[in-house]
Amino acid sequence: MAVGARVLRELALLEEVAFAPSHVVVGVAARGTLVVGSTAEGHYHLYALDPSQKVLRRLTRQPVHLLARAHPASQTVVFTRDVSMGRELSKVFSADVKSGMEAEVAPDVEPQRIAGLAFDGKRVAWSGATREYAAAFLAEPGKGAEELARLSGREFVTDVNEKYVVGFGSLRGDPFSMELFIIDLSSRELHVFTPREGSTNVAPKLRGDTVLFSSDYADGDKMRLYTYSIEEGTLREVDLTYRDMERFDPTEFVDYGWTEDGRVWAVAKRNGRTKLFVDGREVPTPPGFISSAEVHEGAAYVVHSSLRSPPRVLSIDLETGESRILVDNRLSDEVSRRLGDVRFAVVESSGGVKVPVFVLESRVATKPGPAVIYPHGGPWSEVADSWSPMIASLAVLGYHVVAPNFRGSTGYGQKYRKMDIGDPGGGDLQDVVSAALWAVEQGIAEREKLAILGYSYGGFMTLTALTRAPDIWRCGVAGAAIADWREQYELADAYFRRFTEILFGGKLELMEERSPITYVESLKAPVCIIHPQNDTRTPLRPIMRFASKLMEHGKLFELHVIPGVGHAISLDRRSLLQFLVYAALFLEREMRAESRG
Ligand code: 4NP
């Protein structure tokens, strides 16, 4: 096939991958209405789903951003909406699940970055940050809002009831720990709770005056589920009737909650795959990853995907274990055929660190063949056996994808997760390089055809790898990257200032040494930079300065700004497709040509 025809064919396949929707189970509202967030129509919207009818009914007129869990006694759902063209300044809204009628919940509160949102059927609570400050808020639809407590920036409200607002975050100022907070709504006092100083405690859920949360306090590594009675001040490990979850020995949880009769359900994670448990008993789910779930009246509703299969909404009968597809997501034969085997391996890196790596091979590449090393964002995130439009696209285009869960990744225990604190762009860079060389040794990647592509922290890793390990790469694609920590810190709001302070473990003097802009001269491979114009997490301005320096030093690069959108490009599939198309055309030129120059 002529090159032009092949490229056009591949762009059509990218469109299919970019528009394969993502879904989130938001919960069950009144009358058993399942509420789902979905990009089914290209933008992220709220939908109602009648489990017997299997059709998504759109509830929102404008796109949404963050969704609060629905409440089974309420006909209202609560969500945030970006009112700033992607700058992530949001306001809180409610919508009626029957009529779709919307209302603003707190018209008097200024737009802010909202990172935690909860709704108990009556009250709405959230944590928000502006450039100046961060705080927890409480509102009742129609009754106005009030600020409950000032916070330091990286705290998340996770639940509310008539007596308390609860959440978690960095309340001791210790970058290596996370504590729970409990705001008593009668006294407005904020209490900090931790079972052990230095431990990691996350995502408390309320039932009366008891919170269910996960914590690593027992062994300082693996998360386990606990309840804490606020009134009695007593802490207990969750007592489960069945032992399946204990045998699974999870490292972390995706989500958990109570059934109506007070049993605990949980989606537990180990080595990039999940299992669902109710009262400790496994409920059968397909191999891969459950990214969101709700359990209601004898059924579980989950979003399931894997690296090879896009997200579907399933319901599972808790008694029979039978599952039904409520929202399907089918790829064309042409796309499916191109997605190859999934491999999970553990790669030894510097200092004996063991790095878990997921590989998605391409069926349309030779072996060894052209490969893309894909460092994920976060950095406290991971590549699991879970659908990723970027990874799937690269495999469809004919690149083997190697995704290292470098030190600092989630999913492998808290000791591993905390290894990047005080060392971003240090040990994690070694892990990315180790994974690339391993892929060559394994006969997956051709030594001369190693590219690196990442988004956000993954974009930072890409620029870091291209400048500080310049001899490895044929080329690189940096999406929404960090080029200059110092300038980014100066532009940040209260949330991202705190985030950066935690990530650097307080050692902000490391910022110059760990910034790609310091090493522009060392760059050897061509780089493709793609950046959302209105990004407020990884702002464009430092990237423009980085590009000017590339110009001054005569480096080969391309620069694309995606206009009018913010950091979360996956919420707008057209912008995601734009990113994938720029990356595809660049990789086509740099990777397919037999020789450069
Ligand atoms: P992410 O974005 O990778 O999409 O989560 C980030 C934005 C800012 C920082 C890290 C990641 N930061 O450290 O400032």
Coordinates of C-alpha atoms and ligand atoms in Angstrom, one line a residue:
M1 CA 0.0 0.0 0.0
A2 CA 1.2 3.5 -0.7
V3 CA 2.4 5.4 2.4
G4 CA -0.3 8.0 2.1
A5 CA -3.1 5.4 1.8
R6 CA -1.8 3.5 4.8
V7 CA -1.6 6.6 6.9
L8 CA -5.1 7.6 6.1
R9 CA -6.3 4.1 6.9
E10 CA -4.6 4.2 10.3
L11 CA -6.1 7.6 11.1
A12 CA -9.5 6.1 10.6
L13 CA -8.6 3.4 13.1
L14 CA -7.4 6.0 15.6
E15 CA -10.7 7.7 15.4
E16 CA -12.4 4.5 16.4
V17 CA -10.1 4.0 19.3
A18 CA -10.3 7.6 20.5
F19 CA -14.1 7.6 20.4
A20 CA -14.6 4.1 22.1
P21 CA -16.3 5.5 25.2
S22 CA -15.2 5.4 28.8
H23 CA -17.8 4.9 31.5
V24 CA -18.0 5.4 35.3
V25 CA -20.6 3.9 37.5
V26 CA -21.7 6.8 39.7
G27 CA -24.2 4.9 41.8
V28 CA -27.9 4.1 42.1
A29 CA -30.4 6.9 42.6
A30 CA -34.1 6.7 43.7
R31 CA -36.2 3.9 42.1
G32 CA -33.1 1.9 41.3
T33 CA -32.0 4.2 38.5
L34 CA -28.3 3.4 37.7
V35 CA -26.4 6.6 37.1
V36 CA -23.4 6.5 34.8
G37 CA -20.8 9.0 33.6
S38 CA -19.8 8.4 30.0
T39 CA -18.0 9.8 26.9
A40 CA -20.5 8.0 24.7
E41 CA -21.3 11.2 22.8
G42 CA -17.7 12.4 22.7
H43 CA -17.9 14.6 25.8
Y44 CA -18.2 13.5 29.4
H45 CA -21.9 13.6 30.4
L46 CA -24.2 12.1 33.0
Y47 CA -26.6 9.4 32.0
A48 CA -29.4 7.4 33.6
L49 CA -29.6 3.7 32.8
D50 CA -32.6 1.5 33.4
P51 CA -31.0 -1.9 33.9
S52 CA -33.9 -3.6 32.2
Q53 CA -33.8 -1.4 29.1
K54 CA -30.0 -1.1 28.6
V55 CA -30.2 2.4 27.0
L56 CA -28.3 5.4 28.2
R57 CA -30.5 8.4 28.7
R58 CA -28.5 11.7 28.8
L59 CA -29.2 13.9 31.8
T60 CA -26.9 16.9 31.3
R61 CA -26.9 19.5 28.6
Q62 CA -23.3 20.7 29.0
P63 CA -20.3 18.4 29.8
V64 CA -19.5 17.5 33.4
H65 CA -16.2 17.1 35.3
L66 CA -16.4 15.4 38.7
L67 CA -19.3 13.2 39.9
A68 CA -20.6 12.5 43.4
R69 CA -21.8 9.0 44.2
A70 CA -25.6 8.9 43.7
H71 CA -27.8 8.3 46.7
P72 CA -30.5 5.5 46.6
A73 CA -33.1 7.7 48.3
S74 CA -32.6 10.8 46.1
Q75 CA -33.8 11.7 42.7
T76 CA -31.0 14.2 42.5
V77 CA -27.4 13.7 41.3
V78 CA -24.6 16.1 42.0
F79 CA -21.6 16.9 39.8
T80 CA -19.1 19.7 39.0
R81 CA -18.7 21.5 35.7
D82 CA -15.7 23.3 34.4
V83 CA -16.8 26.9 33.7
S84 CA -13.4 28.0 32.5
M85 CA -12.7 26.4 29.1
G86 CA -10.6 23.6 30.6
R87 CA -8.8 25.7 33.3
E88 CA -10.5 23.4 35.8
L89 CA -12.3 26.2 37.7
S90 CA -15.5 24.4 38.5
K91 CA -18.9 25.0 40.0
V92 CA -21.2 22.5 41.7
F93 CA -24.5 21.5 40.1
S94 CA -27.4 19.1 40.6
A95 CA -29.6 17.4 38.1
D96 CA -32.9 15.5 38.5
V97 CA -32.5 11.9 37.2
K98 CA -36.1 12.0 35.8
S99 CA -36.3 15.4 34.1
G100 CA -32.7 16.3 33.7
M101 CA -33.5 19.7 35.2
E102 CA -30.3 21.3 36.5
A103 CA -29.6 23.8 39.3
E104 CA -26.5 25.4 40.6
V105 CA -25.8 24.2 44.1
A106 CA -23.6 27.0 45.4
P107 CA -23.9 30.1 43.1
D108 CA -22.1 32.3 45.7
V109 CA -18.9 30.2 45.8
E110 CA -16.2 31.2 43.3
P111 CA -15.2 28.7 40.7
Q112 CA -12.4 26.5 42.0
R113 CA -10.5 23.3 41.4
I114 CA -12.7 20.6 43.1
A115 CA -10.9 17.4 43.9
G116 CA -13.4 15.7 46.3
L117 CA -17.2 15.8 46.1
A118 CA -19.8 14.0 48.2
F119 CA -23.7 13.9 48.4
D120 CA -25.9 12.2 51.0
G121 CA -29.2 12.8 49.3
K122 CA -29.6 16.2 51.0
R123 CA -26.2 17.8 51.6
V124 CA -23.3 18.4 49.3
A125 CA -19.7 18.6 50.6
W126 CA -16.5 19.2 48.7
S127 CA -12.9 20.2 48.9
G128 CA -11.8 23.0 46.6
A129 CA -8.7 25.1 45.9
T130 CA -8.2 28.5 44.3
R131 CA -4.9 30.2 43.7
E132 CA -4.9 31.6 47.2
Y133 CA -6.4 28.9 49.5
A134 CA -8.0 25.5 49.9
A135 CA -11.0 24.7 52.0
A136 CA -13.9 22.2 52.7
F137 CA -17.4 23.4 51.8
L138 CA -20.9 22.3 52.7
A139 CA -24.1 23.2 50.8
E140 CA -27.7 22.3 50.6
P141 CA -29.3 22.7 47.2
G142 CA -31.4 25.9 47.4
K143 CA -30.0 27.0 50.8
G144 CA -26.6 28.4 50.0
A145 CA -23.1 27.2 50.9
E146 CA -20.6 27.7 53.7
E147 CA -16.9 27.2 54.2
L148 CA -16.3 24.6 56.9
A149 CA -12.6 24.6 57.3
R150 CA -9.4 25.8 55.7
L151 CA -7.2 23.0 54.3
S152 CA -3.6 23.0 53.0
G153 CA -4.4 22.0 49.4
R154 CA -4.1 18.3 48.8
E155 CA -7.1 17.0 50.8
F156 CA -10.2 15.2 49.4
V157 CA -13.7 15.2 50.9
T158 CA -15.0 11.7 50.4
D159 CA -18.4 11.5 52.3
V160 CA -21.0 13.5 54.2
N161 CA -24.1 12.8 56.4
E162 CA -26.2 14.9 58.8
K163 CA -23.4 14.8 61.4
Y164 CA -20.1 14.7 59.7
V165 CA -18.0 15.5 56.6
V166 CA -15.0 13.2 56.2
G167 CA -12.0 12.9 53.9
F168 CA -8.3 12.3 53.8
G169 CA -5.1 13.9 52.8
S170 CA -1.9 15.4 53.9
L171 CA -2.9 16.9 57.2
R172 CA 0.3 16.5 59.2
G173 CA 2.5 18.2 56.6
D174 CA 4.4 14.9 56.3
P175 CA 4.8 14.0 52.6
F176 CA 5.1 10.3 53.5
S177 CA 1.7 10.0 55.3
M178 CA -2.0 10.6 54.8
E179 CA -4.5 11.1 57.5
L180 CA -8.3 11.1 57.8
F181 CA -10.1 14.2 58.7
I182 CA -13.6 14.4 60.3
I183 CA -15.5 17.6 60.5
D184 CA -18.2 17.5 63.2
L185 CA -21.1 19.5 61.8
S186 CA -22.5 20.4 65.2
S187 CA -19.3 22.1 66.4
R188 CA -17.6 22.8 63.0
E189 CA -14.4 21.3 64.5
L190 CA -12.0 19.4 62.3
H191 CA -10.4 16.3 63.9
V192 CA -7.4 14.5 62.4
F193 CA -7.4 10.8 62.8
T194 CA -4.6 8.4 62.1
P195 CA -4.1 4.8 63.5
R196 CA -0.3 5.3 63.5
E197 CA 1.8 8.4 62.7
G198 CA 3.4 8.0 59.3
S199 CA 0.8 5.6 57.9
T200 CA -1.3 6.1 54.7
N201 CA -5.1 6.3 55.3
V202 CA -7.5 7.0 52.5
A203 CA -11.1 7.3 51.3
P204 CA -13.3 7.2 54.4
K205 CA -17.0 6.3 53.8
L206 CA -19.7 7.1 56.4
R207 CA -22.4 4.9 57.8
G208 CA -23.9 6.7 60.8
D209 CA -21.0 7.5 63.1
T210 CA -18.7 4.8 61.7
V211 CA -16.2 5.3 58.8
L212 CA -14.9 2.6 56.6
F213 CA -11.5 3.3 55.2
S214 CA -8.3 1.7 53.9
S215 CA -5.0 1.9 55.7
D216 CA -1.5 0.5 55.5
Y217 CA -0.9 1.1 59.2
A218 CA -0.5 -2.6 60.2
D219 CA 2.5 -3.4 58.0
G220 CA 3.3 -0.1 56.4
D221 CA 2.8 -1.4 52.9
K222 CA -0.4 -3.2 52.0
M223 CA -3.8 -1.6 52.4
R224 CA -6.4 -3.3 54.5
L225 CA -10.0 -2.2 55.4
Y226 CA -10.9 -0.8 58.8
T227 CA -13.8 0.8 60.5
Y228 CA -13.4 3.6 63.0
S229 CA -16.3 4.6 65.3
I230 CA -16.1 8.4 65.7
E231 CA -18.2 8.5 68.8
E232 CA -16.5 5.6 70.6
G233 CA -13.0 6.3 69.2
T234 CA -12.6 2.6 68.4
L235 CA -10.7 1.1 65.5
R236 CA -11.4 -2.4 64.1
E237 CA -10.2 -4.4 61.1
V238 CA -13.3 -5.2 59.0
D239 CA -14.6 -8.6 60.0
L240 CA -15.6 -10.6 56.9
T241 CA -17.6 -13.8 56.8
Y242 CA -15.6 -15.3 53.8
R243 CA -11.9 -15.6 53.3
D244 CA -11.5 -15.2 49.5
M245 CA -10.3 -11.6 49.8
E246 CA -7.7 -12.4 52.4
R247 CA -6.4 -15.2 50.1
F248 CA -6.3 -12.8 47.2
D249 CA -4.0 -10.6 49.4
P250 CA -4.6 -7.3 47.7
T251 CA -2.2 -4.4 47.8
E252 CA -4.9 -1.7 47.4
F253 CA -8.5 -1.0 46.8
V254 CA -10.2 0.7 43.8
D255 CA -13.4 1.3 45.8
Y256 CA -15.5 -0.1 48.7
G257 CA -18.7 0.5 50.5
W258 CA -21.6 -1.0 52.5
T259 CA -24.5 -3.0 51.3
E260 CA -28.0 -2.0 52.6
D261 CA -27.7 -4.7 55.3
G262 CA -24.2 -3.5 56.4
R263 CA -21.9 -6.0 54.7
V264 CA -18.7 -4.6 53.2
W265 CA -18.1 -4.9 49.4
A266 CA -14.7 -4.1 47.8
V267 CA -12.9 -3.9 44.5
A268 CA -9.4 -5.1 45.4
K269 CA -6.3 -4.8 43.3
R270 CA -3.2 -6.9 42.9
N271 CA -0.6 -6.8 40.0
G272 CA -2.8 -4.6 37.8
R273 CA -5.9 -6.8 38.0
T274 CA -8.9 -6.5 40.2
K275 CA -11.4 -8.8 41.9
L276 CA -14.8 -7.9 43.4
F277 CA -15.7 -9.2 46.9
V278 CA -18.9 -9.0 49.0
D279 CA -18.4 -9.8 52.6
G280 CA -15.0 -11.3 51.7
R281 CA -16.5 -13.7 49.1
E282 CA -15.4 -13.4 45.5
V283 CA -18.1 -12.4 43.0
P284 CA -17.0 -13.6 39.6
T285 CA -15.9 -10.9 37.2
P286 CA -13.9 -11.2 33.9
P287 CA -10.1 -11.0 34.0
G288 CA -8.9 -7.4 33.7
F289 CA -9.8 -4.3 35.7
I290 CA -12.9 -2.9 37.4
S291 CA -12.5 0.9 37.5
S292 CA -15.8 1.8 39.3
A293 CA -18.5 -0.2 41.0
E294 CA -21.7 0.0 43.0
V295 CA -23.5 -2.8 44.9
H296 CA -27.3 -2.4 45.3
E297 CA -30.1 -4.8 46.2
G298 CA -28.4 -8.1 45.3
A299 CA -26.6 -6.8 42.2
A300 CA -23.2 -5.3 41.5
Y301 CA -22.8 -2.8 38.7
V302 CA -19.3 -2.4 37.4
V303 CA -17.2 -0.9 34.6
H304 CA -14.9 -3.5 33.3
S305 CA -12.1 -3.3 30.7
S306 CA -8.7 -4.7 29.9
L307 CA -5.7 -3.5 27.8
R308 CA -7.4 -5.2 24.8
S309 CA -11.1 -4.5 25.5
P310 CA -12.7 -1.1 26.0
P311 CA -14.9 -0.3 29.0
R312 CA -18.3 -2.0 29.3
V313 CA -21.0 -1.6 32.0
L314 CA -21.9 -5.0 33.5
S315 CA -24.4 -6.1 36.1
I316 CA -23.6 -9.2 38.2
D317 CA -26.2 -11.1 40.2
L318 CA -24.6 -11.6 43.7
E319 CA -26.4 -14.9 44.3
T320 CA -25.9 -16.7 40.9
G321 CA -22.8 -14.8 39.8
E322 CA -24.4 -14.4 36.4
S323 CA -23.4 -11.3 34.5
R324 CA -25.2 -9.2 31.9
I325 CA -23.8 -6.5 29.6
L326 CA -25.7 -3.3 30.2
V327 CA -23.6 -1.1 27.9
D328 CA -21.4 -2.9 25.3
N329 CA -18.3 -1.5 23.6
R330 CA -17.2 -3.4 20.5
L331 CA -14.2 -2.8 18.4
S332 CA -14.1 -3.5 14.7
D333 CA -12.3 -6.6 13.6
E334 CA -9.6 -4.5 12.0
V335 CA -8.8 -2.8 15.4
S336 CA -9.1 -6.0 17.5
R337 CA -6.9 -7.9 15.1
R338 CA -4.1 -5.4 15.5
L339 CA -4.1 -5.6 19.4
G340 CA -1.6 -8.4 20.3
D341 CA -0.7 -10.3 23.5
V342 CA -0.7 -8.7 26.9
R343 CA 2.3 -9.5 29.1
F344 CA 3.1 -8.7 32.7
A345 CA 6.7 -8.9 33.8
V346 CA 8.9 -7.7 36.7
V347 CA 12.1 -6.0 35.5
E348 CA 15.1 -5.4 37.7
S349 CA 16.3 -1.8 37.8
S350 CA 19.0 0.2 39.5
G351 CA 19.5 -0.5 43.2
G352 CA 17.8 -3.9 42.8
V353 CA 14.3 -2.2 42.5
K354 CA 11.8 -4.5 40.9
V355 CA 9.6 -2.7 38.3
P356 CA 6.3 -4.2 37.2
V357 CA 5.8 -3.7 33.5
F358 CA 2.8 -4.2 31.3
V359 CA 3.3 -4.9 27.6
L360 CA 0.7 -4.7 24.8
E361 CA 2.2 -6.1 21.7
S362 CA 1.1 -5.0 18.2
R363 CA 0.0 -7.8 15.7
V364 CA 1.1 -5.5 12.8
A365 CA 4.7 -5.1 13.9
T366 CA 7.6 -7.5 13.5
K367 CA 9.3 -8.9 16.6
P368 CA 11.6 -7.4 17.5
G369 CA 10.0 -4.3 16.0
P370 CA 9.4 -0.6 16.6
A371 CA 8.3 0.0 20.3
V372 CA 7.0 2.8 22.3
I373 CA 7.9 3.1 26.0
Y374 CA 4.9 4.6 27.7
P375 CA 5.5 6.1 31.2
H376 CA 2.1 6.9 32.8
G377 CA 1.0 10.1 34.4
G378 CA 0.3 10.8 38.1
P379 CA 3.0 9.9 39.1
W380 CA 0.8 8.2 41.8
S381 CA -1.1 6.2 39.2
E382 CA -0.4 3.1 37.2
V383 CA -0.8 1.2 33.9
A384 CA -2.9 -1.9 34.8
D385 CA -4.7 -4.5 32.6
S386 CA -7.2 -1.7 31.9
W387 CA -8.2 0.1 28.8
S388 CA -6.0 3.0 27.7
P389 CA -6.9 4.8 24.5
M390 CA -3.2 6.0 24.1
I391 CA -1.8 2.5 24.6
A392 CA -4.3 0.8 22.3
S393 CA -3.7 3.5 19.6
L394 CA 0.0 2.9 19.6
A395 CA -0.5 -0.9 19.2
V396 CA -3.0 -0.3 16.4
L397 CA -0.5 1.9 14.7
G398 CA 2.1 -1.0 14.7
Y399 CA 4.2 -0.3 17.8
H400 CA 4.7 -2.7 20.7
V401 CA 3.9 -0.8 23.9
V402 CA 6.0 -1.2 27.0
A403 CA 4.5 0.5 30.1
P404 CA 6.7 0.5 33.2
N405 CA 5.2 1.0 36.6
F406 CA 8.2 3.0 37.7
R407 CA 8.9 3.5 41.4
G408 CA 6.2 5.8 42.8
S409 CA 3.4 3.9 40.9
T410 CA 0.3 2.9 42.7
G411 CA -0.8 -0.8 42.9
Y412 CA 2.4 -2.4 44.4
G413 CA 2.3 -1.3 48.0
Q414 CA 2.9 2.0 49.9
K415 CA 6.6 1.5 50.2
Y416 CA 6.9 1.4 46.4
R417 CA 4.4 4.2 46.0
K418 CA 6.4 6.5 48.2
M419 CA 9.8 5.8 46.6
D420 CA 9.6 8.8 44.3
I421 CA 8.9 11.3 47.1
G422 CA 11.9 13.7 47.2
D423 CA 13.2 12.1 44.0
P424 CA 11.0 12.8 40.9
G425 CA 13.0 12.3 37.7
G426 CA 15.6 10.3 39.7
G427 CA 15.1 6.6 40.4
D428 CA 11.9 6.6 38.3
L429 CA 13.9 7.7 35.2
Q430 CA 16.3 4.7 35.8
D431 CA 13.2 2.4 35.9
V432 CA 12.0 3.7 32.5
V433 CA 15.4 3.3 31.0
S434 CA 15.7 -0.3 32.5
A435 CA 12.3 -1.2 31.0
A436 CA 13.4 0.1 27.6
L437 CA 16.6 -2.0 27.6
W438 CA 14.7 -5.0 28.9
A439 CA 12.3 -4.8 26.0
V440 CA 15.3 -5.0 23.6
E441 CA 16.8 -8.0 25.5
Q442 CA 13.4 -9.8 25.4
G443 CA 13.2 -9.4 21.6
I444 CA 10.2 -7.1 21.8
A445 CA 11.8 -3.9 20.8
E446 CA 14.4 -3.2 18.1
R447 CA 17.3 -1.3 19.6
E448 CA 17.2 1.3 16.9
K449 CA 13.5 1.8 17.1
L450 CA 12.8 2.8 20.7
A451 CA 10.4 5.8 21.1
I452 CA 9.1 7.3 24.3
L453 CA 5.6 8.8 24.7
G454 CA 3.8 10.1 27.8
Y455 CA 1.2 12.5 29.0
S456 CA 1.4 14.8 32.0
Y457 CA 3.9 13.3 34.5
G458 CA 4.5 10.9 31.7
G459 CA 5.3 13.9 29.5
F460 CA 7.7 15.0 32.1
M461 CA 9.3 11.5 32.1
T462 CA 9.5 11.8 28.3
L463 CA 11.4 15.1 28.3
T464 CA 13.5 13.9 31.2
A465 CA 14.5 10.7 29.4
L466 CA 15.2 12.5 26.1
T467 CA 17.5 15.0 27.8
R468 CA 19.1 12.9 30.5
A469 CA 19.3 9.5 28.8
P470 CA 19.6 10.9 25.2
D471 CA 21.3 7.9 23.6
I472 CA 18.5 5.5 24.0
W473 CA 15.7 7.0 21.9
R474 CA 14.9 7.3 18.3
C475 CA 12.3 10.0 19.1
G476 CA 9.8 11.1 21.8
V477 CA 6.3 12.5 22.2
A478 CA 5.7 14.7 25.2
G479 CA 2.0 15.5 26.0
A480 CA 1.0 18.1 28.6
A481 CA 4.6 17.8 29.9
I482 CA 6.4 19.5 32.7
A483 CA 9.5 21.3 31.5
D484 CA 10.2 23.6 34.4
W485 CA 9.2 22.7 38.0
R486 CA 10.0 26.2 39.3
E487 CA 7.9 28.2 36.8
Q488 CA 5.1 25.6 37.1
Y489 CA 5.1 25.9 40.9
E490 CA 4.9 29.7 40.6
L491 CA 1.8 29.4 38.3
A492 CA 0.1 26.7 40.5
D493 CA -3.0 27.0 42.7
A494 CA -3.1 25.8 46.3
Y495 CA -3.7 22.2 45.3
F496 CA -0.8 21.9 42.9
R497 CA 1.6 23.9 45.1
R498 CA 1.0 21.4 47.9
F499 CA 1.2 18.5 45.4
T500 CA 4.6 19.7 44.2
E501 CA 5.9 20.2 47.8
I502 CA 4.8 16.6 48.7
L503 CA 6.3 15.1 45.5
F504 CA 9.6 16.9 46.2
G505 CA 9.5 15.8 49.9
G506 CA 9.9 19.5 50.8
K507 CA 13.3 19.7 48.9
L508 CA 12.2 22.4 46.5
E509 CA 15.8 23.3 45.9
L510 CA 15.9 20.2 43.6
M511 CA 13.5 21.8 41.2
E512 CA 16.2 23.2 38.8
E513 CA 18.2 19.9 38.8
R514 CA 15.0 17.9 38.0
S515 CA 13.7 20.2 35.2
P516 CA 14.1 19.2 31.5
I517 CA 14.6 22.8 30.6
T518 CA 18.0 22.7 32.4
Y519 CA 19.2 20.0 29.9
V520 CA 17.9 21.2 26.5
E521 CA 21.5 21.2 25.1
S522 CA 21.8 17.4 25.8
L523 CA 18.8 16.4 23.7
K524 CA 19.6 14.3 20.7
A525 CA 16.4 12.8 19.3
P526 CA 13.6 14.7 17.6
V527 CA 10.7 15.6 19.9
C528 CA 7.0 16.2 19.3
I529 CA 5.5 18.4 21.9
I530 CA 1.7 18.5 22.2
H531 CA 0.0 20.7 24.8
P532 CA -3.5 21.8 25.8
Q533 CA -3.7 25.6 25.6
N534 CA -5.7 26.1 28.9
D535 CA -3.9 23.5 31.0
T536 CA -3.7 24.6 34.6
R537 CA -2.0 21.5 36.0
T538 CA 0.9 21.5 33.6
P539 CA 0.7 25.0 32.2
L540 CA 1.7 25.9 28.6
R541 CA 4.0 28.8 29.4
P542 CA 7.1 26.8 30.6
I543 CA 6.6 24.6 27.5
M544 CA 6.8 27.6 25.2
R545 CA 10.0 28.6 26.8
F546 CA 11.3 25.1 26.5
A547 CA 10.4 25.2 22.7
S548 CA 12.2 28.5 22.3
K549 CA 15.3 26.9 23.8
L550 CA 15.0 24.0 21.4
M551 CA 15.0 26.6 18.6
E552 CA 18.1 28.4 20.0
H553 CA 20.0 25.2 20.2
G554 CA 18.9 24.0 16.7
K555 CA 17.1 20.9 17.9
L556 CA 14.6 19.1 15.7
F557 CA 11.1 19.4 17.2
E558 CA 7.5 20.0 16.4
L559 CA 5.0 21.9 18.7
H560 CA 1.3 21.6 18.7
V561 CA -1.1 23.5 20.9
I562 CA -4.6 22.0 21.3
P563 CA -6.7 25.2 21.4
G564 CA -9.3 26.1 24.0
V565 CA -9.0 22.9 26.1
G566 CA -7.5 21.9 29.4
H567 CA -5.4 19.1 30.9
A568 CA -8.1 16.4 30.9
I569 CA -8.2 15.9 27.1
S570 CA -9.8 12.4 27.5
L571 CA -13.0 14.1 28.6
D572 CA -13.2 15.5 25.0
R573 CA -12.6 12.7 22.5
R574 CA -12.0 15.2 19.7
S575 CA -9.1 16.7 21.5
L576 CA -7.8 13.2 22.4
L577 CA -8.0 12.3 18.7
Q578 CA -6.1 15.4 17.8
F579 CA -3.3 14.4 20.3
L580 CA -3.2 10.9 18.8
V581 CA -3.1 12.1 15.2
Y582 CA -0.2 14.5 15.9
A583 CA 1.7 11.7 17.7
A584 CA 0.9 9.2 14.9
L585 CA 2.2 11.4 12.1
F586 CA 5.4 12.2 14.0
L587 CA 6.0 8.6 14.9
E588 CA 5.3 7.6 11.3
R589 CA 8.0 9.9 10.1
E590 CA 10.6 9.2 12.7
M591 CA 10.1 5.4 13.3
R592 CA 9.4 4.1 9.8
A593 CA 12.1 5.8 7.9
E594 CA 15.1 3.4 7.5
S595 CA 17.6 6.1 8.3
R596 CA 17.5 9.6 9.6
G597 CA 18.9 12.8 8.1
Ligands
4NP1 P1 -0.9 14.1 35.9 O1 -0.6 15.7 36.1 O2 0.3 13.4 35.6 O3 -2.0 14.1 34.9 O4 -1.5 13.7 37.2 C1 0.4 16.2 37.0 C2 0.3 17.6 37.1 C3 1.2 18.3 38.0 C4 2.1 17.5 38.6 C5 2.2 16.1 38.5 C6 1.3 15.5 37.6 N1 3.0 18.1 39.5 O5 3.8 17.4 40.2 O6 3.0 19.3 39.7

